[in-house]
CSV table of C-alpha atoms and ligand atoms in Angstrom, one decimal:
chain,number,residue,atom,x,y,z
A,417,MET,CA,0.2,-0.1,-0.1
A,418,ALA,CA,2.3,3.4,-1.6
A,419,PHE,CA,0.8,5.5,0.2
A,420,LEU,CA,1.4,3.8,4.2
A,421,LYS,CA,5.3,4.4,2.9
A,422,GLU,CA,6.0,7.5,4.5
A,423,SER,CA,4.1,7.1,8.0
A,424,GLU,CA,5.5,3.6,8.4
A,425,HIS,CA,8.9,4.1,10.3
A,426,SER,CA,7.1,6.0,12.7
A,427,PHE,CA,3.6,3.8,13.5
A,428,ARG,CA,6.1,0.5,13.5
A,429,ASP,CA,9.0,2.3,14.9
A,430,ASP,CA,7.5,3.9,18.4
A,431,LEU,CA,5.1,2.9,20.9
A,432,SER,CA,2.3,5.6,21.3
A,433,ASN,CA,1.9,5.5,25.1
A,434,ILE,CA,6.0,5.3,24.8
A,435,ASP,CA,8.2,8.9,24.8
A,436,GLU,CA,11.6,8.0,23.3
A,437,LYS,CA,13.0,8.5,26.3
A,438,GLY,CA,11.2,4.5,26.5
A,439,LYS,CA,8.7,7.3,29.9
A,440,ARG,CA,5.4,5.8,29.6
A,441,LYS,CA,3.6,8.8,27.8
A,442,TRP,CA,-0.2,9.5,29.2
A,443,ILE,CA,-3.2,9.1,26.9
A,444,PHE,CA,-5.1,11.5,26.6
A,445,PRO,CA,-8.2,10.7,24.3
A,446,THR,CA,-10.8,13.3,23.5
A,447,LYS,CA,-14.5,11.8,24.5
A,448,PRO,CA,-16.5,10.6,21.9
A,449,LYS,CA,-19.1,11.1,20.6
A,450,GLY,CA,-21.4,9.2,18.2
A,451,LYS,CA,-24.5,6.4,17.9
A,452,PHE,CA,-21.7,3.5,19.0
A,453,THR,CA,-20.6,5.6,22.1
A,454,ARG,CA,-24.1,5.5,22.3
A,455,ALA,CA,-24.9,1.9,22.4
A,456,ARG,CA,-21.8,1.0,24.0
A,457,TYR,CA,-23.3,2.9,27.2
A,458,TRP,CA,-26.1,1.3,26.6
A,459,LEU,CA,-24.9,-2.3,26.5
A,460,SER,CA,-22.6,-0.9,29.1
A,461,TYR,CA,-25.5,-0.5,31.6
A,462,PHE,CA,-27.2,-3.9,31.1
A,463,TYR,CA,-23.8,-4.8,31.6
A,464,PHE,CA,-23.2,-3.7,34.9
A,465,ALA,CA,-27.4,-4.5,36.4
A,466,LEU,CA,-25.8,-7.6,34.9
A,467,PHE,CA,-22.4,-7.9,37.2
A,468,PHE,CA,-23.8,-5.9,40.0
A,469,GLY,CA,-26.9,-7.7,39.7
A,470,LEU,CA,-26.4,-11.6,39.9
A,471,PRO,CA,-25.0,-12.4,42.8
A,472,PHE,CA,-28.5,-11.4,44.2
A,473,LEU,CA,-30.0,-13.8,41.8
A,474,ARG,CA,-31.6,-17.0,43.2
A,475,ILE,CA,-32.8,-20.1,41.7
A,476,HIS,CA,-34.9,-22.2,44.5
A,477,GLY,CA,-32.6,-20.5,46.6
A,478,LYS,CA,-29.8,-20.9,45.8
A,479,PRO,CA,-27.3,-18.4,43.1
A,480,VAL,CA,-27.6,-18.5,39.4
A,481,LEU,CA,-24.0,-18.2,39.4
A,482,LEU,CA,-21.3,-18.9,41.7
A,483,PHE,CA,-17.4,-20.3,41.2
A,484,ASN,CA,-16.6,-21.5,45.0
A,485,ILE,CA,-13.1,-22.4,43.7
A,486,PRO,CA,-12.2,-23.5,47.7
A,487,GLU,CA,-14.7,-25.7,47.9
A,488,GLY,CA,-14.6,-26.4,44.3
A,489,LYS,CA,-18.6,-26.0,44.1
A,490,PHE,CA,-19.6,-24.1,40.4
A,491,ILE,CA,-23.4,-23.0,40.8
A,492,ILE,CA,-24.5,-21.6,36.6
A,493,PHE,CA,-27.8,-20.8,36.1
A,494,GLY,CA,-28.8,-23.5,39.0
A,495,ALA,CA,-27.5,-26.4,38.1
A,496,ILE,CA,-24.2,-27.7,40.6
A,497,PHE,CA,-20.9,-29.0,39.6
A,498,TRP,CA,-18.8,-30.4,41.2
A,499,PRO,CA,-14.8,-31.4,40.9
A,500,GLN,CA,-16.3,-34.9,39.2
A,501,ASP,CA,-17.0,-33.4,37.1
A,502,PHE,CA,-14.3,-30.9,35.7
A,503,PHE,CA,-14.1,-33.1,31.7
A,504,ILE,CA,-16.5,-30.9,32.0
A,505,PHE,CA,-15.0,-28.2,32.2
A,506,GLY,CA,-12.0,-29.4,30.6
A,507,LEU,CA,-14.7,-29.9,27.7
A,508,ILE,CA,-15.8,-26.6,28.0
A,509,MET,CA,-12.5,-24.8,28.2
A,510,VAL,CA,-10.9,-26.4,25.1
A,511,ALA,CA,-14.4,-25.6,23.4
A,512,ALA,CA,-14.0,-22.3,24.5
A,513,ILE,CA,-10.8,-20.9,23.2
A,514,LEU,CA,-11.4,-22.8,19.8
A,515,ALA,CA,-15.0,-20.2,19.3
A,516,ILE,CA,-12.5,-17.6,21.0
A,517,ALA,CA,-10.3,-18.6,17.9
A,518,LEU,CA,-13.0,-18.5,15.2
A,519,PHE,CA,-15.0,-15.4,17.2
A,520,THR,CA,-11.5,-14.0,16.1
A,521,MET,CA,-11.1,-15.0,12.6
A,522,ALA,CA,-14.3,-14.0,12.1
A,523,TYR,CA,-15.4,-10.7,13.8
A,524,GLY,CA,-11.5,-9.8,15.0
A,525,ARG,CA,-11.8,-7.8,18.1
A,526,ILE,CA,-15.3,-7.0,18.9
A,527,PHE,CA,-15.0,-8.7,21.7
A,528,CYS,CA,-13.0,-5.8,23.1
A,529,GLY,CA,-14.7,-2.9,22.4
A,530,TRP,CA,-17.9,-4.5,22.9
A,531,ILE,CA,-17.9,-7.7,25.6
A,532,CYS,CA,-14.5,-7.4,27.2
A,533,PRO,CA,-14.9,-6.1,30.6
A,534,GLN,CA,-11.6,-3.9,30.9
A,535,THR,CA,-13.0,-1.9,28.1
A,536,ILE,CA,-16.4,-1.3,29.5
A,537,PHE,CA,-15.7,-0.4,32.9
A,538,LEU,CA,-12.6,1.5,31.7
A,539,GLU,CA,-14.3,3.4,28.8
A,540,SER,CA,-18.3,3.4,29.9
A,541,LEU,CA,-17.7,4.5,33.6
A,542,PHE,CA,-13.4,5.1,35.2
A,543,ARG,CA,-12.7,8.0,31.9
A,544,ARG,CA,-16.5,9.0,32.3
A,545,ILE,CA,-16.5,9.9,35.6
A,546,GLU,CA,-13.0,11.3,34.6
A,547,TYR,CA,-14.3,13.5,32.1
A,548,LEU,CA,-17.0,14.9,34.8
A,549,ILE,CA,-14.4,15.9,37.4
A,550,ASP,CA,-11.0,17.0,34.7
A,551,GLY,CA,-13.1,18.3,31.5
A,552,ASP,CA,-12.5,16.7,28.2
A,553,ALA,CA,-8.9,15.8,26.7
A,554,ALA,CA,-7.5,19.4,26.0
A,555,ARG,CA,-8.5,20.3,29.9
A,556,GLN,CA,-6.9,16.8,30.9
A,557,ARG,CA,-3.4,18.3,29.2
A,558,TRP,CA,-3.7,21.4,31.1
A,559,LEU,CA,-4.7,20.2,34.7
A,560,ARG,CA,-1.2,17.4,34.7
A,561,LYS,CA,0.7,20.5,33.5
A,562,GLN,CA,0.1,22.8,36.7
A,563,ALA,CA,1.3,23.1,40.1
A,564,TRP,CA,-0.5,21.6,42.6
A,565,THR,CA,-3.4,23.9,44.0
A,566,PRO,CA,-5.9,23.4,46.6
A,567,LYS,CA,-8.1,23.0,43.9
A,568,LYS,CA,-5.8,20.6,41.5
A,569,ALA,CA,-5.6,18.9,44.8
A,570,GLY,CA,-9.9,18.6,44.9
A,571,LYS,CA,-10.4,17.7,42.0
A,572,ARG,CA,-7.6,14.8,42.6
A,573,ILE,CA,-8.7,13.3,45.3
A,574,LEU,CA,-11.9,13.6,44.8
A,575,LYS,CA,-11.8,11.8,40.8
A,576,HIS,CA,-8.9,8.9,42.8
A,577,SER,CA,-11.7,8.3,46.2
A,578,LEU,CA,-14.3,7.4,43.3
A,579,PHE,CA,-12.3,5.3,41.9
A,580,LEU,CA,-11.0,4.0,44.7
A,581,LEU,CA,-14.6,3.9,45.9
A,582,ILE,CA,-15.9,1.4,42.4
A,583,SER,CA,-12.8,0.0,42.6
A,584,LEU,CA,-14.0,-1.8,46.5
A,585,LEU,CA,-17.3,-2.0,44.6
A,586,ILE,CA,-16.5,-3.7,41.7
A,587,ALA,CA,-13.6,-6.5,44.1
A,588,ASN,CA,-16.6,-6.9,46.4
A,589,THR,CA,-18.6,-7.9,43.6
A,590,PHE,CA,-16.1,-10.7,42.0
A,591,LEU,CA,-16.0,-12.2,45.8
A,592,ALA,CA,-19.3,-13.2,45.6
A,593,TYR,CA,-19.4,-14.7,42.5
A,594,ILE,CA,-16.9,-16.7,44.3
A,595,ILE,CA,-17.8,-16.9,48.5
A,596,GLY,CA,-21.7,-16.1,47.9
A,597,THR,CA,-23.8,-12.9,49.2
A,598,ALA,CA,-24.2,-14.5,52.7
A,599,ALA,CA,-20.7,-15.0,53.0
A,600,LEU,CA,-19.6,-12.2,52.3
A,601,PHE,CA,-22.2,-10.4,54.4
A,602,GLU,CA,-20.5,-12.1,56.8
A,603,LEU,CA,-17.5,-10.9,55.6
A,604,MET,CA,-18.1,-7.7,56.1
A,605,THR,CA,-20.5,-7.2,59.2
A,606,GLU,CA,-18.2,-10.4,61.7
A,607,PRO,CA,-14.7,-8.8,63.0
A,608,ILE,CA,-11.8,-9.2,60.8
A,609,ALA,CA,-10.2,-11.6,62.3
A,610,GLN,CA,-12.4,-14.0,61.2
A,611,HIS,CA,-11.8,-13.1,57.8
A,612,LEU,CA,-8.3,-12.7,57.3
A,613,GLY,CA,-8.2,-13.9,54.8
A,614,GLY,CA,-11.6,-12.9,52.9
A,615,PHE,CA,-10.2,-9.5,53.4
A,616,MET,CA,-6.7,-9.8,51.8
A,617,ALA,CA,-9.0,-10.7,49.5
A,618,ILE,CA,-10.6,-7.9,49.0
A,619,LEU,CA,-7.4,-5.5,49.8
A,620,VAL,CA,-5.8,-7.1,46.8
A,621,PHE,CA,-8.7,-7.5,43.8
A,622,THR,CA,-9.4,-3.8,45.5
A,623,GLY,CA,-5.7,-2.3,44.9
A,624,VAL,CA,-6.0,-4.5,41.4
A,625,PHE,CA,-9.0,-3.3,40.2
A,626,TYR,CA,-7.6,0.6,41.4
A,627,GLY,CA,-4.4,0.0,39.9
A,628,VAL,CA,-5.7,-1.0,36.2
A,629,PHE,CA,-8.3,1.4,36.2
A,630,ALA,CA,-6.6,4.3,37.0
A,631,PHE,CA,-3.0,3.5,36.3
A,632,LEU,CA,-2.8,0.7,34.2
A,633,ARG,CA,-5.2,1.5,31.8
A,634,GLU,CA,-4.2,1.2,27.5
A,635,LEU,CA,-1.2,-1.1,29.2
A,636,VAL,CA,-3.7,-4.4,29.9
A,637,CYS,CA,-4.4,-4.3,26.3
A,638,THR,CA,-1.4,-3.7,24.4
A,639,ASN,CA,1.5,-5.2,26.4
A,640,ILE,CA,-0.3,-7.4,29.2
A,641,CYS,CA,-4.0,-9.2,27.6
A,642,PRO,CA,-2.8,-12.5,25.7
A,643,TYR,CA,-5.5,-12.0,24.1
A,644,GLY,CA,-4.3,-9.1,22.3
A,645,ARG,CA,-1.5,-10.5,21.8
A,646,LEU,CA,-3.1,-13.1,19.4
A,647,GLN,CA,-4.4,-11.0,17.3
A,648,SER,CA,-1.8,-10.9,14.7
A,649,VAL,CA,-1.6,-14.9,13.6
A,650,LEU,CA,-5.2,-15.3,14.7
A,651,LEU,CA,-6.7,-12.0,12.3
A,652,ASP,CA,-6.6,-12.2,8.2
A,653,LYS,CA,-8.0,-9.8,5.0
A,654,ASP,CA,-11.2,-11.5,5.2
A,655,SER,CA,-11.7,-10.9,9.1
A,656,ILE,CA,-14.1,-7.7,10.3
A,657,VAL,CA,-12.3,-4.9,11.9
A,658,VAL,CA,-12.4,-1.8,12.4
A,659,ALA,CA,-10.1,-0.1,9.7
A,660,TYR,CA,-9.7,2.8,7.2
A,661,ASP,CA,-11.0,2.6,4.0
A,662,TYR,CA,-7.7,4.2,2.4
A,663,LYS,CA,-9.5,3.9,-1.1
A,664,ARG,CA,-11.8,6.4,-0.1
A,665,GLY,CA,-10.1,9.0,2.2
A,666,GLU,CA,-6.2,8.4,0.5
A,667,PRO,CA,-4.3,11.0,-0.9
A,668,LYS,CA,-5.7,12.7,2.4
A,669,ALA,CA,-5.8,16.9,2.2
A,670,LYS,CA,-6.6,19.7,4.6
A,671,PHE,CA,-7.7,21.6,2.4
A,672,ARG,CA,-9.7,19.4,-0.1
A,673,LYS,CA,-12.2,21.8,-2.1
A,674,VAL,CA,-8.7,23.4,-3.3
A,675,GLN,CA,-7.3,19.9,-4.0
A,676,GLY,CA,-9.7,18.4,-6.6
A,677,ASP,CA,-7.8,14.9,-6.5
A,678,ALA,CA,-7.8,14.6,-3.1
A,679,GLY,CA,-9.4,11.3,-0.9
A,680,ASP,CA,-12.4,12.0,0.7
A,681,CYS,CA,-9.5,12.4,4.8
A,682,ILE,CA,-9.4,15.6,5.5
A,683,ASP,CA,-6.4,14.4,8.2
A,684,CYS,CA,-8.3,16.4,10.3
A,685,ASP,CA,-6.9,14.0,13.5
A,686,GLN,CA,-10.0,13.6,15.1
A,687,CYS,CA,-9.7,9.5,14.5
A,688,VAL,CA,-7.0,9.8,16.5
A,689,LYS,CA,-7.4,12.3,19.1
A,690,VAL,CA,-10.5,10.1,20.3
A,691,CYS,CA,-8.0,6.8,20.5
A,692,PRO,CA,-7.7,5.5,23.6
A,693,THR,CA,-4.6,3.3,22.7
A,694,GLY,CA,-3.3,7.0,21.0
A,695,ILE,CA,-2.9,4.5,17.4
A,696,ASP,CA,-3.7,6.0,13.7
A,697,ILE,CA,-6.0,3.8,12.2
A,698,ARG,CA,-5.2,4.8,8.9
A,699,ASN,CA,-2.1,3.6,9.1
A,700,GLY,CA,-4.3,0.4,9.2
A,701,THR,CA,-5.3,-2.5,11.6
A,702,GLN,CA,-2.9,-2.9,14.3
A,703,LEU,CA,-2.4,-4.3,17.5
A,704,GLU,CA,-3.3,-1.9,19.9
A,705,CYS,CA,-6.7,-1.4,18.8
A,706,VAL,CA,-9.5,-3.0,20.6
A,707,ASN,CA,-12.3,-2.1,18.6
A,708,CYS,CA,-13.4,0.7,20.7
A,709,THR,CA,-15.5,2.1,17.9
A,710,ALA,CA,-15.0,6.4,18.9
A,711,CYS,CA,-12.8,6.9,15.8
A,712,ILE,CA,-15.7,5.4,13.4
A,713,ASP,CA,-17.9,8.1,15.5
A,714,ALA,CA,-15.4,10.7,15.4
A,715,CYS,CA,-14.9,10.2,11.4
A,716,ASP,CA,-18.3,10.3,11.1
A,717,ALA,CA,-19.4,13.5,12.8
A,718,MET,CA,-16.0,14.8,10.1
A,719,MET,CA,-17.4,13.4,7.3
A,720,LYS,CA,-21.3,15.0,8.0
A,721,ASN,CA,-19.2,18.0,8.2
A,722,ILE,CA,-18.2,17.7,4.9
A,723,ASN,CA,-20.7,16.5,3.4
A,724,ARG,CA,-19.4,13.5,3.0
A,725,PRO,CA,-20.1,9.5,2.6
A,726,LEU,CA,-20.2,7.6,6.7
A,727,GLY,CA,-18.1,5.1,6.9
A,728,LEU,CA,-14.6,6.3,6.2
A,729,ILE,CA,-13.6,4.4,9.1
A,730,ARG,CA,-16.0,1.4,9.3
A,731,TYR,CA,-15.8,-2.2,10.4
A,732,ASP,CA,-15.3,-4.3,7.0
A,733,SER,CA,-12.8,-6.6,5.8
A,734,GLU,CA,-9.2,-5.5,3.9
A,735,ASN,CA,-9.6,-7.1,1.3
A,736,ASN,CA,-13.5,-5.9,0.5
A,737,ILE,CA,-11.8,-2.2,1.4
A,738,ALA,CA,-8.8,-3.0,-1.3
A,739,GLU,CA,-11.2,-4.4,-3.7
A,740,GLY,CA,-13.2,-1.7,-3.6
A,741,LYS,CA,-16.5,-4.7,-2.9
A,742,LYS,CA,-19.5,-3.5,-0.5
A,743,SER,CA,-19.2,-5.2,3.6
A,744,THR,CA,-20.5,-9.0,2.7
A,745,PHE,CA,-21.0,-11.8,4.2
A,746,SER,CA,-18.1,-13.8,3.3
A,747,PRO,CA,-18.5,-17.5,2.0
A,748,LYS,CA,-16.0,-18.2,4.5
A,749,LEU,CA,-17.6,-15.9,7.3
A,750,LYS,CA,-20.6,-17.4,7.3
A,751,ALA,CA,-18.6,-21.1,8.1
A,752,TYR,CA,-17.1,-19.0,10.4
A,753,THR,CA,-20.0,-18.4,12.3
A,754,ALA,CA,-21.4,-21.7,12.0
A,755,ALA,CA,-18.7,-23.4,13.5
A,756,LEU,CA,-19.0,-20.9,15.8
A,757,LEU,CA,-22.7,-21.9,16.6
A,758,ALA,CA,-22.4,-25.3,17.1
A,759,ILE,CA,-19.6,-24.8,19.6
A,760,ILE,CA,-21.7,-22.5,21.4
A,761,MET,CA,-24.7,-25.0,21.1
A,762,GLY,CA,-22.5,-27.8,21.9
A,763,ILE,CA,-21.9,-26.2,25.4
A,764,ALA,CA,-25.2,-25.4,25.4
A,765,VAL,CA,-25.8,-28.8,25.5
A,766,LEU,CA,-22.5,-29.9,28.4
A,767,LEU,CA,-23.6,-27.0,30.7
A,768,PHE,CA,-27.4,-27.7,30.8
A,769,ASN,CA,-27.5,-32.2,30.3
A,770,SER,CA,-25.2,-32.7,33.3
A,771,GLU,CA,-27.5,-35.2,35.7
A,772,ASN,CA,-28.8,-34.5,39.1
A,773,VAL,CA,-27.4,-37.5,40.1
A,774,ASP,CA,-24.4,-39.5,39.6
A,775,GLY,CA,-22.9,-42.3,40.7
A,776,SER,CA,-21.0,-45.3,40.8
A,777,ILE,CA,-20.9,-49.6,41.4
A,778,ILE,CA,-18.1,-51.8,41.9
A,779,ARG,CA,-18.5,-55.4,43.2
A,780,SER,CA,-17.3,-55.9,46.8
A,781,ALA,CA,-13.5,-56.3,47.1
A,782,GLY,CA,-12.2,-59.4,47.8
A,783,MET,CA,-16.1,-62.0,47.2
A,784,LEU,CA,-16.9,-63.9,44.8
A,785,TYR,CA,-20.2,-65.3,44.2
A,786,GLN,CA,-22.4,-66.5,47.1
A,787,GLU,CA,-24.8,-69.6,45.8
A,788,ARG,CA,-28.5,-69.0,47.1
A,789,GLY,CA,-30.3,-72.1,47.2
A,790,THR,CA,-29.7,-74.9,44.5
A,791,ASP,CA,-30.3,-72.6,41.6
A,792,SER,CA,-29.4,-69.1,42.4
A,793,ILE,CA,-26.2,-67.1,42.8
A,794,SER,CA,-25.3,-63.8,44.0
A,795,ASN,CA,-22.6,-60.7,44.0
A,796,LEU,CA,-22.3,-58.3,46.5
A,797,TYR,CA,-21.4,-53.9,45.4
A,798,ASN,CA,-21.3,-50.9,47.1
A,799,ILE,CA,-23.2,-48.3,45.1
A,800,LYS,CA,-22.4,-44.7,45.5
A,801,PHE,CA,-24.2,-41.6,44.5
A,802,ILE,CA,-23.9,-38.0,44.4
A,803,ASN,CA,-26.9,-35.1,45.2
A,804,LYS,CA,-25.8,-32.5,42.6
A,805,THR,CA,-29.3,-30.6,43.8
A,806,PHE,CA,-30.5,-28.9,46.8
A,807,ASP,CA,-32.9,-30.9,47.0
A,808,GLN,CA,-33.7,-34.7,49.3
A,809,PHE,CA,-34.7,-37.6,47.5
A,810,ASP,CA,-35.2,-41.2,47.7
A,811,LEU,CA,-33.7,-43.4,45.2
A,812,THR,CA,-33.9,-47.2,44.5
A,813,LEU,CA,-32.3,-49.9,42.0
A,814,GLN,CA,-33.6,-52.0,39.7
A,815,LEU,CA,-31.8,-54.3,37.3
A,816,GLU,CA,-32.7,-53.6,33.7
A,817,ASP,CA,-33.0,-55.9,31.1
A,818,ARG,CA,-33.1,-59.4,32.3
A,819,GLN,CA,-34.4,-62.3,35.0
A,820,GLY,CA,-33.0,-61.9,38.6
A,821,THR,CA,-33.9,-59.4,41.4
A,822,ILE,CA,-31.5,-56.9,43.6
A,823,ALA,CA,-31.6,-57.2,47.9
A,824,MET,CA,-30.3,-53.8,49.6
A,825,VAL,CA,-29.2,-54.3,52.6
A,826,GLY,CA,-30.9,-52.7,54.6
A,827,LYS,CA,-33.5,-50.0,54.0
A,828,GLN,CA,-35.1,-50.6,50.5
A,829,GLU,CA,-34.4,-46.7,49.5
A,830,ILE,CA,-31.3,-44.7,49.8
A,831,THR,CA,-31.5,-41.3,51.3
A,832,MET,CA,-30.0,-38.7,49.5
A,833,LYS,CA,-29.4,-35.2,51.7
A,834,PRO,CA,-29.1,-31.5,49.5
A,835,GLU,CA,-25.9,-31.7,48.2
A,836,SER,CA,-24.6,-34.8,49.9
A,837,GLN,CA,-23.5,-38.2,49.1
A,838,GLY,CA,-25.3,-41.2,50.0
A,839,ALA,CA,-23.6,-45.1,49.6
A,840,SER,CA,-25.6,-48.8,50.0
A,841,ASN,CA,-24.4,-52.5,49.6
A,842,PHE,CA,-26.5,-54.6,47.5
A,843,PHE,CA,-26.9,-58.0,46.3
A,844,ILE,CA,-27.3,-58.8,42.7
A,845,VAL,CA,-29.4,-62.4,42.4
A,846,LEU,CA,-28.6,-64.1,39.3
A,847,PRO,CA,-30.7,-68.1,39.0
A,848,ARG,CA,-28.3,-69.8,37.1
A,849,SER,CA,-30.0,-70.6,34.2
A,850,ALA,CA,-29.7,-66.7,33.4
A,851,LEU,CA,-26.1,-67.7,33.6
A,852,GLN,CA,-24.7,-68.2,30.0
A,853,ASN,CA,-20.7,-66.8,30.7
A,854,ARG,CA,-18.7,-66.5,34.1
A,855,LYS,CA,-18.8,-63.3,34.1
A,856,GLU,CA,-22.0,-61.3,32.9
A,857,LYS,CA,-22.4,-57.9,32.5
A,858,LEU,CA,-25.2,-55.9,33.9
A,859,LYS,CA,-27.2,-52.4,34.0
A,860,VAL,CA,-28.9,-51.1,37.2
A,861,GLY,CA,-31.6,-48.7,36.5
A,862,VAL,CA,-31.8,-45.9,39.5
A,863,TYR,CA,-35.0,-44.8,40.2
A,864,GLN,CA,-36.1,-41.1,41.7
A,865,ASN,CA,-39.9,-41.6,42.9
A,866,GLY,CA,-39.9,-44.1,40.5
A,867,LYS,CA,-38.8,-42.3,37.2
A,868,LEU,CA,-35.8,-43.7,36.0
A,869,VAL,CA,-32.7,-40.7,36.6
A,870,LEU,CA,-29.0,-42.8,35.7
A,871,TYR,CA,-28.3,-46.5,34.4
A,872,LEU,CA,-25.4,-48.3,36.0
A,873,LYS,CA,-23.3,-50.4,34.7
A,874,THR,CA,-21.4,-53.3,36.4
A,875,THR,CA,-20.4,-57.2,35.7
A,876,PHE,CA,-22.2,-60.4,37.4
A,877,LEU,CA,-19.1,-62.8,38.9
A,878,GLY,CA,-20.3,-67.3,38.5
A,879,PRO,CA,-19.1,-70.4,38.4
A,880,MET,CA,-18.3,-72.1,34.9
A,881,PRO,CA,-21.4,-72.6,33.4
A,882,GLN,CA,-22.0,-76.5,32.8
A,883,ARG,CA,-22.1,-77.2,29.6
A,884,SER,CA,-23.9,-79.8,28.3
B,965,SF4,S1,-7.8,2.6,16.8
B,965,SF4,FE1,-10.3,3.6,16.6
B,965,SF4,S2,-11.5,2.1,17.0
B,965,SF4,FE2,-9.3,1.0,17.9
B,965,SF4,S3,-8.4,2.1,19.4
B,965,SF4,FE3,-8.5,3.7,18.2
B,965,SF4,S4,-10.0,4.5,18.8
B,965,SF4,FE4,-10.6,2.9,18.8
B,966,SF4,S1,-11.6,11.3,11.8
B,966,SF4,FE1,-11.6,10.6,9.4
B,966,SF4,S2,-11.0,12.8,7.7
B,966,SF4,FE2,-10.2,13.0,10.2
B,966,SF4,S3,-8.1,12.5,9.9
B,966,SF4,FE3,-9.1,10.7,10.6
B,966,SF4,S4,-10.1,9.5,8.7
B,966,SF4,FE4,-9.3,11.8,7.9
């Protein structure tokens, strides 16, 4: 791309947020305005309500989401997952990584701009508080250079107190997802000495969130986040990205009315000024771009002012722009989207089809078989169950698909307390005539209130069958 040559040296060799001496250059993005910014603010209100509200929502008296890592118990939309279910999590992790890779190949960094909590909290909450207290970019720059005055100190104290308070709120909510709201309430109301671990966790989380949103900011996206680093291998020329239409925009000229052959870009630099990572999107797709769309809004406003079509910067693929094509849902994009939907459905099936009861049967160690009268043989078994629900119920066993009976040792039913494990012993008794081999495979049905909830498989040992 010929137009890039001139600027290639500067944008490839320098980082937008580091000066010549290698020191952090603070970025003061101009407050964005426009339809994309408005849409993201509205979406962020929904996310905030979800994030701060979900720990308080209950299904059958239990949290909708709980990731209790210390106790190895997870609740996702009311379904409990125990350490025994971790293979499901393993599969979900693999599927999720695949889904993220496919999503990025197709839609670039849309996740960063529209879903990632880092962008949502920073751009829709912390940055807006900053604009409110310190003013827009020029005012912030000016304030930073000023000597300390009571007014500046007051603004700084107010801003950072609010940042700390919100970070504390986020930290508490975050912890509520791990230990639950009841435990969090205890932690907040009881003496610190009784909850030293929890108290330390809140301090650490608060410090991390405050550090990230007040100081680290775009460095998280440009230097720390592994997903951001993966972009260079995941994106291709068909991926949808925030892109500058250089075919339409070049050659850029400040006085396009005078220069009749100039492109639509009037080199106003508004797209650079609003960029929270400080880059110039006209240099092409860059790792630093978090797809926040601020430059789209800024450029659309300029296009409106000079009476040119909107979308000089827009969501599009590099190939579409190079070929001057209208944005299309290409076959490649369709294939990626179909694969992505299949993976998401697979994850949903795994999550919502997990059994409420899980169990295993093993034949009692050290015992072969017992003769029962002249015509029957029995084996002794141990059975273990996990009740993954919050309800108490009884389980009964039944031998499936063959002649024979099950004789429980003790009570006929196995009573399962909520979120607990249960065990029992039982005999399977088979008539000699039903034994074809020394070792037979059997299927035991587990019934809850007369309804089959689980099949368990086991083996039955008998004497060598008499061959006639
Ligand atoms: S280039 Fe545009 S979309 Fe990318 S981070 Fe900067 S302002 Fe946001
Ligand atoms: S905002 Fe649009 S017109 Fe202004 S410099 Fe950026 S691309 Fe060019």
